[in-house]
PDB file of C-alpha atoms and ligand atoms in Angstrom:
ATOM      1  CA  UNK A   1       0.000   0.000   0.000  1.00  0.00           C
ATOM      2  CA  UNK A   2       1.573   3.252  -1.065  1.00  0.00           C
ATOM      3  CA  UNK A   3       1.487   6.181   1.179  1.00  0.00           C
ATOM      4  CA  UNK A   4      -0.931   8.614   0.751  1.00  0.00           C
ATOM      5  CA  UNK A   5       1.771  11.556   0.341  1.00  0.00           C
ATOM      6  CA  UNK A   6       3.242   9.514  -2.686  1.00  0.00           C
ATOM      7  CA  UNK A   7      -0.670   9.074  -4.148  1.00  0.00           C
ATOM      8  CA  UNK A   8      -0.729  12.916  -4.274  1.00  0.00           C
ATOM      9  CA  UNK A   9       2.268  14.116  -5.148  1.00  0.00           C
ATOM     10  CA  UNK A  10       1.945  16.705  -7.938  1.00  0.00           C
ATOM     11  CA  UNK A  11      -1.746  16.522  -8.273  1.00  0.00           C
ATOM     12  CA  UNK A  12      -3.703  20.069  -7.674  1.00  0.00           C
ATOM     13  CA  UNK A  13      -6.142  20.133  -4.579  1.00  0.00           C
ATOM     14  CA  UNK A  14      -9.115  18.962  -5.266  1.00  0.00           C
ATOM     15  CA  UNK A  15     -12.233  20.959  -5.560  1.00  0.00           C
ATOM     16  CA  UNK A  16     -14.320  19.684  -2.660  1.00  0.00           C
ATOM     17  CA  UNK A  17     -18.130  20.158  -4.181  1.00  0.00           C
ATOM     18  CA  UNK A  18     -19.545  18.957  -0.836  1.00  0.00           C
ATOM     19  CA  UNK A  19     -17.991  22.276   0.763  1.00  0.00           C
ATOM     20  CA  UNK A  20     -20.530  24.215  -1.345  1.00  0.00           C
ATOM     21  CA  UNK A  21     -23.673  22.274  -2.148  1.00  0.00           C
ATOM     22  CA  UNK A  22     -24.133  19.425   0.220  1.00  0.00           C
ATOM     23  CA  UNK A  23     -26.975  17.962  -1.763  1.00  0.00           C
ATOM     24  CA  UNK A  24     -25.105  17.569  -4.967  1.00  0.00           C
ATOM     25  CA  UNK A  25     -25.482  13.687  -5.434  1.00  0.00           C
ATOM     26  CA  UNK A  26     -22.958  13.169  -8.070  1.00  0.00           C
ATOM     27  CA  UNK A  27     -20.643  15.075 -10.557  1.00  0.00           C
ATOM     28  CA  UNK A  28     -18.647  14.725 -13.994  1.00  0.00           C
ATOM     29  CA  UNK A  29     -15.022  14.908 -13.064  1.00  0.00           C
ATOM     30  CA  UNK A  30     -11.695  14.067 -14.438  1.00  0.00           C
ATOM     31  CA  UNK A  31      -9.626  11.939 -12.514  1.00  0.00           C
ATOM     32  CA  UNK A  32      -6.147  12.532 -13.112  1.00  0.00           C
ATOM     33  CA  UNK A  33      -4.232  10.183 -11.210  1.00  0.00           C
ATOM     34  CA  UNK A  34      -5.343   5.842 -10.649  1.00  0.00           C
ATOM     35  CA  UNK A  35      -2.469   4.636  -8.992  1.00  0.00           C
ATOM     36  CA  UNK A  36      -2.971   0.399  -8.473  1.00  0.00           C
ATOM     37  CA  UNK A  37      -2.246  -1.420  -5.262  1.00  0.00           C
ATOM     38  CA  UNK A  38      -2.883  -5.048  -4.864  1.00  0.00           C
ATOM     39  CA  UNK A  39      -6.467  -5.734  -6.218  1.00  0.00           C
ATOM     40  CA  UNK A  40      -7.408  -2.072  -4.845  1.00  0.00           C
ATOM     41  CA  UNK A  41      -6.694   1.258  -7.160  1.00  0.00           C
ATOM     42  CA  UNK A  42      -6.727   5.138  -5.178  1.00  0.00           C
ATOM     43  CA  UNK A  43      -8.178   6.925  -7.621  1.00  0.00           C
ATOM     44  CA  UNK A  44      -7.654  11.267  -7.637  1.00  0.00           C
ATOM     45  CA  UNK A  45     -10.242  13.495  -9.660  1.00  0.00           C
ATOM     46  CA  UNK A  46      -9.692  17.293  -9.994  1.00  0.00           C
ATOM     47  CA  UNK A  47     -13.115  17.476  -8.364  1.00  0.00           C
ATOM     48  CA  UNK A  48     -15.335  15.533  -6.030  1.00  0.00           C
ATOM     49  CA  UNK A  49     -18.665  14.859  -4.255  1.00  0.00           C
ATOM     50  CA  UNK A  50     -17.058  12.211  -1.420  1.00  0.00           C
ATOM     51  CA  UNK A  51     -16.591  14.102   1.859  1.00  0.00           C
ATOM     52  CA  UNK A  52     -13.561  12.338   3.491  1.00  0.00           C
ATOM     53  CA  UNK A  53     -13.484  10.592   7.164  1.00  0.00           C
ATOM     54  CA  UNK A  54     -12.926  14.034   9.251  1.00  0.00           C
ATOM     55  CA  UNK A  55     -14.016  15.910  12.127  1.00  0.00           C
ATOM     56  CA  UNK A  56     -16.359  13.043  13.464  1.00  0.00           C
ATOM     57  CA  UNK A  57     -17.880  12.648   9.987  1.00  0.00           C
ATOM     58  CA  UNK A  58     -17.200   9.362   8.466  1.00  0.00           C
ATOM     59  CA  UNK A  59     -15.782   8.680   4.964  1.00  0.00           C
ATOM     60  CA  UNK A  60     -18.628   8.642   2.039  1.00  0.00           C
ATOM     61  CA  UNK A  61     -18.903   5.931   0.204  1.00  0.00           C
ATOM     62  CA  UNK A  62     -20.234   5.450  -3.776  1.00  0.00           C
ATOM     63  CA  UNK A  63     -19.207   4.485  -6.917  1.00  0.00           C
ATOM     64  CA  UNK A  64     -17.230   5.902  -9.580  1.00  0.00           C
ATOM     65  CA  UNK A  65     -17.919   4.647 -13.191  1.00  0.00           C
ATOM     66  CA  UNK A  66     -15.148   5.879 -15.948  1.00  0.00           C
ATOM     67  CA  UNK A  67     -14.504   4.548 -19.967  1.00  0.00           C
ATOM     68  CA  UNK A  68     -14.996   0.853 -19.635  1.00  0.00           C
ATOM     69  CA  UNK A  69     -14.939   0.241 -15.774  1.00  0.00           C
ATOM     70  CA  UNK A  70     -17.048   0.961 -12.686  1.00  0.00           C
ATOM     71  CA  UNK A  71     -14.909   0.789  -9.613  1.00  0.00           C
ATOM     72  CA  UNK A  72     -17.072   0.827  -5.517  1.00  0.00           C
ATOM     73  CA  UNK A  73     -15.528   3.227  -3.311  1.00  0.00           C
ATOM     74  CA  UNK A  74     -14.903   1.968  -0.021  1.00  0.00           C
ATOM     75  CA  UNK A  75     -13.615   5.231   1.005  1.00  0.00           C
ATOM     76  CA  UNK A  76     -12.362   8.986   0.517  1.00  0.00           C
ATOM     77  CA  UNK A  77      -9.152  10.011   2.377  1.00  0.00           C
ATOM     78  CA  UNK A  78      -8.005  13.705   2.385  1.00  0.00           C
ATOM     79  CA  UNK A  79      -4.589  14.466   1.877  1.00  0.00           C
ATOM     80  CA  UNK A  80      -2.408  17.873   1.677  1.00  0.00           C
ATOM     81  CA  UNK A  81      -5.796  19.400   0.529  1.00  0.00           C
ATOM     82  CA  UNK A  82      -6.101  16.553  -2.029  1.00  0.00           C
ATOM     83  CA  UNK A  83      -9.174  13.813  -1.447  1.00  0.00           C
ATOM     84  CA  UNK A  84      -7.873  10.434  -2.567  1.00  0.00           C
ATOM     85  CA  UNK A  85     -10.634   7.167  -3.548  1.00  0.00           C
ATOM     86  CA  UNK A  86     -10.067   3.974  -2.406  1.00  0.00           C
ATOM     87  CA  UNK A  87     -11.628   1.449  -4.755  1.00  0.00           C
ATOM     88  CA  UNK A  88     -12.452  -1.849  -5.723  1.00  0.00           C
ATOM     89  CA  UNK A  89     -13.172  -2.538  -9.144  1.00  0.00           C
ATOM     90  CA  UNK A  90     -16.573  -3.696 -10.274  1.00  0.00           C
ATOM     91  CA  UNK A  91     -15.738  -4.277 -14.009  1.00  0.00           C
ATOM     92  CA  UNK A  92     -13.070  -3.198 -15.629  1.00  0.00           C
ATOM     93  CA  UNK A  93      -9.633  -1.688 -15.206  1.00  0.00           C
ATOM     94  CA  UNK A  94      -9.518   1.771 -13.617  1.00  0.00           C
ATOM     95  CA  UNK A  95      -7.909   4.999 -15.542  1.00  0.00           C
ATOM     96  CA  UNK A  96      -7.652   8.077 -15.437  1.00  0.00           C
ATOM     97  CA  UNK A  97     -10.185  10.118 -17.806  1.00  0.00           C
ATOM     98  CA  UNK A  98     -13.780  11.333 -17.488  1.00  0.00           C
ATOM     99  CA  UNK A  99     -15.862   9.510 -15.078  1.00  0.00           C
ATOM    100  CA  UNK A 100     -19.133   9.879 -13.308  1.00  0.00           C
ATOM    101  CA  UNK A 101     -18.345  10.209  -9.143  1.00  0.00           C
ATOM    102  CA  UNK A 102     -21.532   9.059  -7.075  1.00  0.00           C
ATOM    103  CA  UNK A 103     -22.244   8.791  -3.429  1.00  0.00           C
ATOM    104  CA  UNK A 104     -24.193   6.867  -1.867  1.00  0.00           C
ATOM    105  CA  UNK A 105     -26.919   9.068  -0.884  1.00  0.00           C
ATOM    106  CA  UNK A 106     -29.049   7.562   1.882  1.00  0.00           C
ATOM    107  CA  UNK A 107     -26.042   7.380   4.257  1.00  0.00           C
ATOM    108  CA  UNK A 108     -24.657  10.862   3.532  1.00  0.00           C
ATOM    109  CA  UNK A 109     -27.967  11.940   4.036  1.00  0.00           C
ATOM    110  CA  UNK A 110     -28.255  10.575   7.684  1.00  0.00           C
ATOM    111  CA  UNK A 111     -25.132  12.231   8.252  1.00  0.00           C
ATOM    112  CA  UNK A 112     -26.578  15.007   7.196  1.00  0.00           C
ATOM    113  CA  UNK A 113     -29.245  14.803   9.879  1.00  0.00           C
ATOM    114  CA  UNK A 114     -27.013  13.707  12.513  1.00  0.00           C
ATOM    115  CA  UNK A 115     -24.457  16.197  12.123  1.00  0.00           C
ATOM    116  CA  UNK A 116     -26.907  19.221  12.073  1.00  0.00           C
ATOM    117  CA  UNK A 117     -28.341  17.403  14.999  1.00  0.00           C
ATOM    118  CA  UNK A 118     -24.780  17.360  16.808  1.00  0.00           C
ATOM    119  CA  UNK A 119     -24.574  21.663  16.354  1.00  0.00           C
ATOM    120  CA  UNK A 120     -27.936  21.673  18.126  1.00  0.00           C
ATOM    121  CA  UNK A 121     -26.831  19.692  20.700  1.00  0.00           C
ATOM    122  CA  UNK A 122     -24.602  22.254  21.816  1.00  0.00           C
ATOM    123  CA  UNK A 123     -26.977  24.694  21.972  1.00  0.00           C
ATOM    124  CA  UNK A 124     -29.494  22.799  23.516  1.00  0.00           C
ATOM    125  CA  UNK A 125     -26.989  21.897  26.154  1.00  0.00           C
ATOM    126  CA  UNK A 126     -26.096  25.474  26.729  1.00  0.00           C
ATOM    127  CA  UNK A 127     -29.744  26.150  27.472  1.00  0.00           C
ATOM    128  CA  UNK A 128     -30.110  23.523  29.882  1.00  0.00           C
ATOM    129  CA  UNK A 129     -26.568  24.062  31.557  1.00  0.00           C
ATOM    130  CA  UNK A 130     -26.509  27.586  31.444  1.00  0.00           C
ATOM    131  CA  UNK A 131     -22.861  27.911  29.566  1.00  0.00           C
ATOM    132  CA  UNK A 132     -21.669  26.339  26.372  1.00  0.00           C
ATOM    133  CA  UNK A 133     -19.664  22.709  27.369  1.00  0.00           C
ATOM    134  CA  UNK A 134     -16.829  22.915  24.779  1.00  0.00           C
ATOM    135  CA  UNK A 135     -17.438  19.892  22.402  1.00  0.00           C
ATOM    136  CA  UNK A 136     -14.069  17.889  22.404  1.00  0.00           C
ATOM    137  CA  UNK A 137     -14.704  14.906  20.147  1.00  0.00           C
ATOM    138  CA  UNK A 138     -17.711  13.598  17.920  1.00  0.00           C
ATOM    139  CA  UNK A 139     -18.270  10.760  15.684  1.00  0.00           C
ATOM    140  CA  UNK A 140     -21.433  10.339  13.462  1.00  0.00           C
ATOM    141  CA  UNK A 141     -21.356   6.831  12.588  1.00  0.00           C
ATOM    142  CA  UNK A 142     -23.961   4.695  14.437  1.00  0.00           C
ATOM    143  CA  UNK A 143     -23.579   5.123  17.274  1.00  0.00           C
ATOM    144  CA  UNK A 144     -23.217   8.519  16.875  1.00  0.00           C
ATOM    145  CA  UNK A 145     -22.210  10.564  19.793  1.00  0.00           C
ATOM    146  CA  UNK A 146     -20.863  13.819  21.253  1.00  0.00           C
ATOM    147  CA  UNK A 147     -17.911  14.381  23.735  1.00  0.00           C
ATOM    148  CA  UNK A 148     -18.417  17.333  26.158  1.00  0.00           C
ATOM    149  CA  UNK A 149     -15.888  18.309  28.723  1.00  0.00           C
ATOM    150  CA  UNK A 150     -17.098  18.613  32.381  1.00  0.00           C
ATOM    151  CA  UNK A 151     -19.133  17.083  34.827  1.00  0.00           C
ATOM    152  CA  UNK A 152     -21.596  14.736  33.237  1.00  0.00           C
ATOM    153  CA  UNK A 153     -25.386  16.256  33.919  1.00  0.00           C
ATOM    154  CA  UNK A 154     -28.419  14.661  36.037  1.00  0.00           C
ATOM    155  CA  UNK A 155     -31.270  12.508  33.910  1.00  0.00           C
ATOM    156  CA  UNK A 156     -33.198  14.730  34.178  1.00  0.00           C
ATOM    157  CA  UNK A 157     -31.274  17.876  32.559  1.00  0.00           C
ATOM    158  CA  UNK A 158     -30.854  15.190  29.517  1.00  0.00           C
ATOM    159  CA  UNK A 159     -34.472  14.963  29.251  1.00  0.00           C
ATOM    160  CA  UNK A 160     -34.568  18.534  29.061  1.00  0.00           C
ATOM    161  CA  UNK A 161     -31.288  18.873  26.444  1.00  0.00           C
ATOM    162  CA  UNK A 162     -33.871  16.286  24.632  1.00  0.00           C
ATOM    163  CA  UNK A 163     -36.489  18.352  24.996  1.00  0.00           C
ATOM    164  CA  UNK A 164     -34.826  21.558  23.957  1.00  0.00           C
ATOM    165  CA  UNK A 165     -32.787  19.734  20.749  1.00  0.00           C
ATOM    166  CA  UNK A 166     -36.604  18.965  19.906  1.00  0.00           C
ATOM    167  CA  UNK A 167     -37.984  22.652  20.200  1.00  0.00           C
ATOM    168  CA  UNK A 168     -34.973  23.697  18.028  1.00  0.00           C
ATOM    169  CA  UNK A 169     -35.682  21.175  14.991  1.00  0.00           C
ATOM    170  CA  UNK A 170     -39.513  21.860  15.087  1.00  0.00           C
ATOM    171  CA  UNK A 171     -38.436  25.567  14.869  1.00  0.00           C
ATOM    172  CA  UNK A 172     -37.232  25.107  11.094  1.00  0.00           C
ATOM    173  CA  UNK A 173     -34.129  27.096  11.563  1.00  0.00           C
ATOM    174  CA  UNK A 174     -32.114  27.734   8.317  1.00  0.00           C
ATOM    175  CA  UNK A 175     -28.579  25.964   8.513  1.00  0.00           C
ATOM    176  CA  UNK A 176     -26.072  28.225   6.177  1.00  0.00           C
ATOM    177  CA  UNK A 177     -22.582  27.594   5.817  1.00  0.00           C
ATOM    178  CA  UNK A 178     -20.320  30.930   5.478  1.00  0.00           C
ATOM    179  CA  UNK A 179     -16.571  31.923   6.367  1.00  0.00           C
ATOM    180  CA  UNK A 180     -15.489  33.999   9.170  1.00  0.00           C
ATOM    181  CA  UNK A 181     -12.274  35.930   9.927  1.00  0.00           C
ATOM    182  CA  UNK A 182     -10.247  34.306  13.111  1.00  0.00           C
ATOM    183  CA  UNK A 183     -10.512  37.036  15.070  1.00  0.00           C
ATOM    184  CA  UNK A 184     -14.525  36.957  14.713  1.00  0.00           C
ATOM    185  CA  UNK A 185     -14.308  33.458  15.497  1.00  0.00           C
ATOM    186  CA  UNK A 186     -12.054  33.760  18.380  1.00  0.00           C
ATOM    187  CA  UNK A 187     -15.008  36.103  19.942  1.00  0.00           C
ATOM    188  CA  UNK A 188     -17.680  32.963  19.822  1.00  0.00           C
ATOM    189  CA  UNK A 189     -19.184  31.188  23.101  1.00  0.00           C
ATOM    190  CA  UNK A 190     -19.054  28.156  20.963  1.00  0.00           C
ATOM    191  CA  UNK A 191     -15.833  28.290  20.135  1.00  0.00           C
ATOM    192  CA  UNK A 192     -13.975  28.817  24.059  1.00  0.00           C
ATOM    193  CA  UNK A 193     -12.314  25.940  25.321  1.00  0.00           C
ATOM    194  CA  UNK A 194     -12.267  24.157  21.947  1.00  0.00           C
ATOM    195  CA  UNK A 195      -8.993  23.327  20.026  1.00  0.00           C
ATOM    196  CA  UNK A 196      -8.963  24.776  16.264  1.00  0.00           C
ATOM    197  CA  UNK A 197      -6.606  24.231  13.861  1.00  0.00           C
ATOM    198  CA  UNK A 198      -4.375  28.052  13.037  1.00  0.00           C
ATOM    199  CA  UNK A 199      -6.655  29.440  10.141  1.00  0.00           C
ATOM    200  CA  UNK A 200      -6.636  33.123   8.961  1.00  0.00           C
ATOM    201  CA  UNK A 201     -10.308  32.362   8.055  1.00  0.00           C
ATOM    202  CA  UNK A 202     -12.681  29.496   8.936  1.00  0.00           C
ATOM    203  CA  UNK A 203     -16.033  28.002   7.447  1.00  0.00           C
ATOM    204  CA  UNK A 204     -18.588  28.045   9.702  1.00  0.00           C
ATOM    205  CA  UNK A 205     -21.988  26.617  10.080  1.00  0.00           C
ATOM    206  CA  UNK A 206     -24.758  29.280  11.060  1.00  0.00           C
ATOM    207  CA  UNK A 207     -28.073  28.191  12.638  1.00  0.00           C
ATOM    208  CA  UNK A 208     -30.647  30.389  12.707  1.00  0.00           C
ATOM    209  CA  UNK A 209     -28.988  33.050  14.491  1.00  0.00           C
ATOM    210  CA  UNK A 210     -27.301  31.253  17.137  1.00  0.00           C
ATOM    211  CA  UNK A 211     -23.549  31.694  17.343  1.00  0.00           C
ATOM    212  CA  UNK A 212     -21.903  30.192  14.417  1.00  0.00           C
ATOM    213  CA  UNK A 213     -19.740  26.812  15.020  1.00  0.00           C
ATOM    214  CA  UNK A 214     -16.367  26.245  12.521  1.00  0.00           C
ATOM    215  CA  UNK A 215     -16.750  23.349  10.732  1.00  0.00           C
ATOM    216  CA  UNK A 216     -15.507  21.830   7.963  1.00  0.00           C
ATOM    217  CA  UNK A 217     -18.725  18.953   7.486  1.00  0.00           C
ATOM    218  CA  UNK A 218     -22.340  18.263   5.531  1.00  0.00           C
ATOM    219  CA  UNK A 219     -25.381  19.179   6.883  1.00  0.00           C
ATOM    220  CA  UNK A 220     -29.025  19.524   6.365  1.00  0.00           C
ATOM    221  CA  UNK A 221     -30.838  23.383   5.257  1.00  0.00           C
ATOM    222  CA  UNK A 222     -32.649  23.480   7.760  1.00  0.00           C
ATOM    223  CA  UNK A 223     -33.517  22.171  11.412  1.00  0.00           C
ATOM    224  CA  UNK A 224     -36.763  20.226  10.401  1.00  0.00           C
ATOM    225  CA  UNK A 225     -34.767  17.683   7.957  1.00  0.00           C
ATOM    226  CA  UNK A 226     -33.283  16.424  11.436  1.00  0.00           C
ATOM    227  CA  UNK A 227     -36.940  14.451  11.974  1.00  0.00           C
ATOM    228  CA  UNK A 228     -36.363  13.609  15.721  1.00  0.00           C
ATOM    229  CA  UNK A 229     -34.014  13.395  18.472  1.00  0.00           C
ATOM    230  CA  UNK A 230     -33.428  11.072  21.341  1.00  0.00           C
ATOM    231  CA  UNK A 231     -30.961  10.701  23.574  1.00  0.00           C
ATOM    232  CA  UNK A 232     -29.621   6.730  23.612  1.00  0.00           C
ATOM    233  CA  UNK A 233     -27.139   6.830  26.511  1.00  0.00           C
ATOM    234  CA  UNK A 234     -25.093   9.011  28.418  1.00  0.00           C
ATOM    235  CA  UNK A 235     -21.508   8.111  29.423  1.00  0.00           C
ATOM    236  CA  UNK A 236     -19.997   9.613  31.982  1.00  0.00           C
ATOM    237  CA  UNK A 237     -15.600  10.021  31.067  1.00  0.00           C
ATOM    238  CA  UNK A 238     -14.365  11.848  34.017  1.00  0.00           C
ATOM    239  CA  UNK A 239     -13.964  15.139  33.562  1.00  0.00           C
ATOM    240  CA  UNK A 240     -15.977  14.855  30.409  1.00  0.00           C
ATOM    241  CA  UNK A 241     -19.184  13.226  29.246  1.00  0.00           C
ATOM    242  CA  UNK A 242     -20.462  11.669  25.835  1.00  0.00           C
ATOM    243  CA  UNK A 243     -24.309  11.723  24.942  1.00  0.00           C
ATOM    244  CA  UNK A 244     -24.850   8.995  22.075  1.00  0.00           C
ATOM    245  CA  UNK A 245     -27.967   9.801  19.687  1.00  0.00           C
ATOM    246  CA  UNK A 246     -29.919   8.757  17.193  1.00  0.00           C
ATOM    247  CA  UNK A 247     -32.146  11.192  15.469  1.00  0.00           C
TER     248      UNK A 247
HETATM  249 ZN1   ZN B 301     -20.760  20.553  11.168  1.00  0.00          ZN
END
């Protein structure tokens, strides 16, 4: 298996479609590099639709179908700005050329709805709690979950985060993604106590208007596409709790 920095070396960054239009399903692209390892090929297109595993979102997964072959990918990697494929072939041999890139939309789509549903879980936290609990880790595959740092709350205050997450999908809030100078950002009660990487400028997510959260993922228009919330468990860490979900 080749390392990734040797898959992208000399390729442009890709242009990440997802960043821009989250419900764009598939796209024509040309993939300029198909580099083959064991029965597997990583496959590079100038542009893309597959989000890759990052910031508690997990990898898409799809197909991409080129001249004469149709390869499943398992998985989209992001390297040094470029987003790599990892495929199996269907039929065919894999090349570079025009192809078709396709994700599989049902899962991206409950993404979607869980990661919107993980930004209103701050703020329905904050309600509950009083303050914003910096968010310290997430993941969004099932079982998708939330890490907050401090003390773990009662049963009851996670009924009422429950309740509260609820109130704030029924409202139909408007979910836009924008960019923000650092020293806006720095200003945010959603960002204090949470680790960002050094940007001059950051893309956030804006709810409503709540305080905007940086992030870098896919996510529903608006807060009614969630559907539902419910909390599954809560685990207390020490120092820090996780509330699993399913929405
Ligand atoms: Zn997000």
């Amino acid at each position: 298996m080749p390392p990734l920095e040797k898959v992208v070396e000399g390729v442009e960054a890709t242009l990440k479609l997802y960043l821009e239009d989250s419900y764009l399903k598939s796209t024509r692209a040309m993939v300029v590099k198909a580099v083959k390892s064991g029965g597997r090929y990583y496959l590079v297109a100038d542009r893309t639709v597959f989000h890759p595993k990052g910031g508690g979102q997990p990898s898409d997964r799809g197909a991409i179908r080129g001249s004469g072959y149709e390869a499943a990918v398992a998985r989209a990697m992001e390297c040094r700005g470029v987003v790599v494929h990892w495929c199996k072939p269907v039929s065919g041999v894999p090349c570079e050329g025009e192809a078709e890139l396709a994700i599989d939309w049902g899962f991206r789509y409950l993404l979607m709805r869980r990661h919107t549903a993980a930004h209103l879980l701050d703020y329905a936290l904050a309600e509950v709690l009083g303050e914003y609990r910096p968010a310290v880790s997430s993941w969004l595959d099932h079982p998708a979950y939330v890490e907050f740092k401090g003390p773990a709350p009662g049963s009851s205050e996670v009924r009422e985060v429950e309740e509260a997450e609820m109130r704030l999908i029924e409202e139909g809030l408007p979910v836009e993604a924008k960019h923000m100078p650092s020293e806006e950002v720095e200003r945010l009660p959603t960002v204090k106590g949470v680790r960002l990487p050094k940007l001059s400028r950051y893309r956030v997510i804006q709810i409503g208007d709540l305080p905007p959260i940086p992030c870098g993922g896919t996510h529903v228009k608006n807060t009614r596409e969630v559907g539902g919330f419910r909390v599954l468990k809560l685990e207390d860490c020490g120092g820090s709790f996780k509330l699993y979900f399913e929405v």
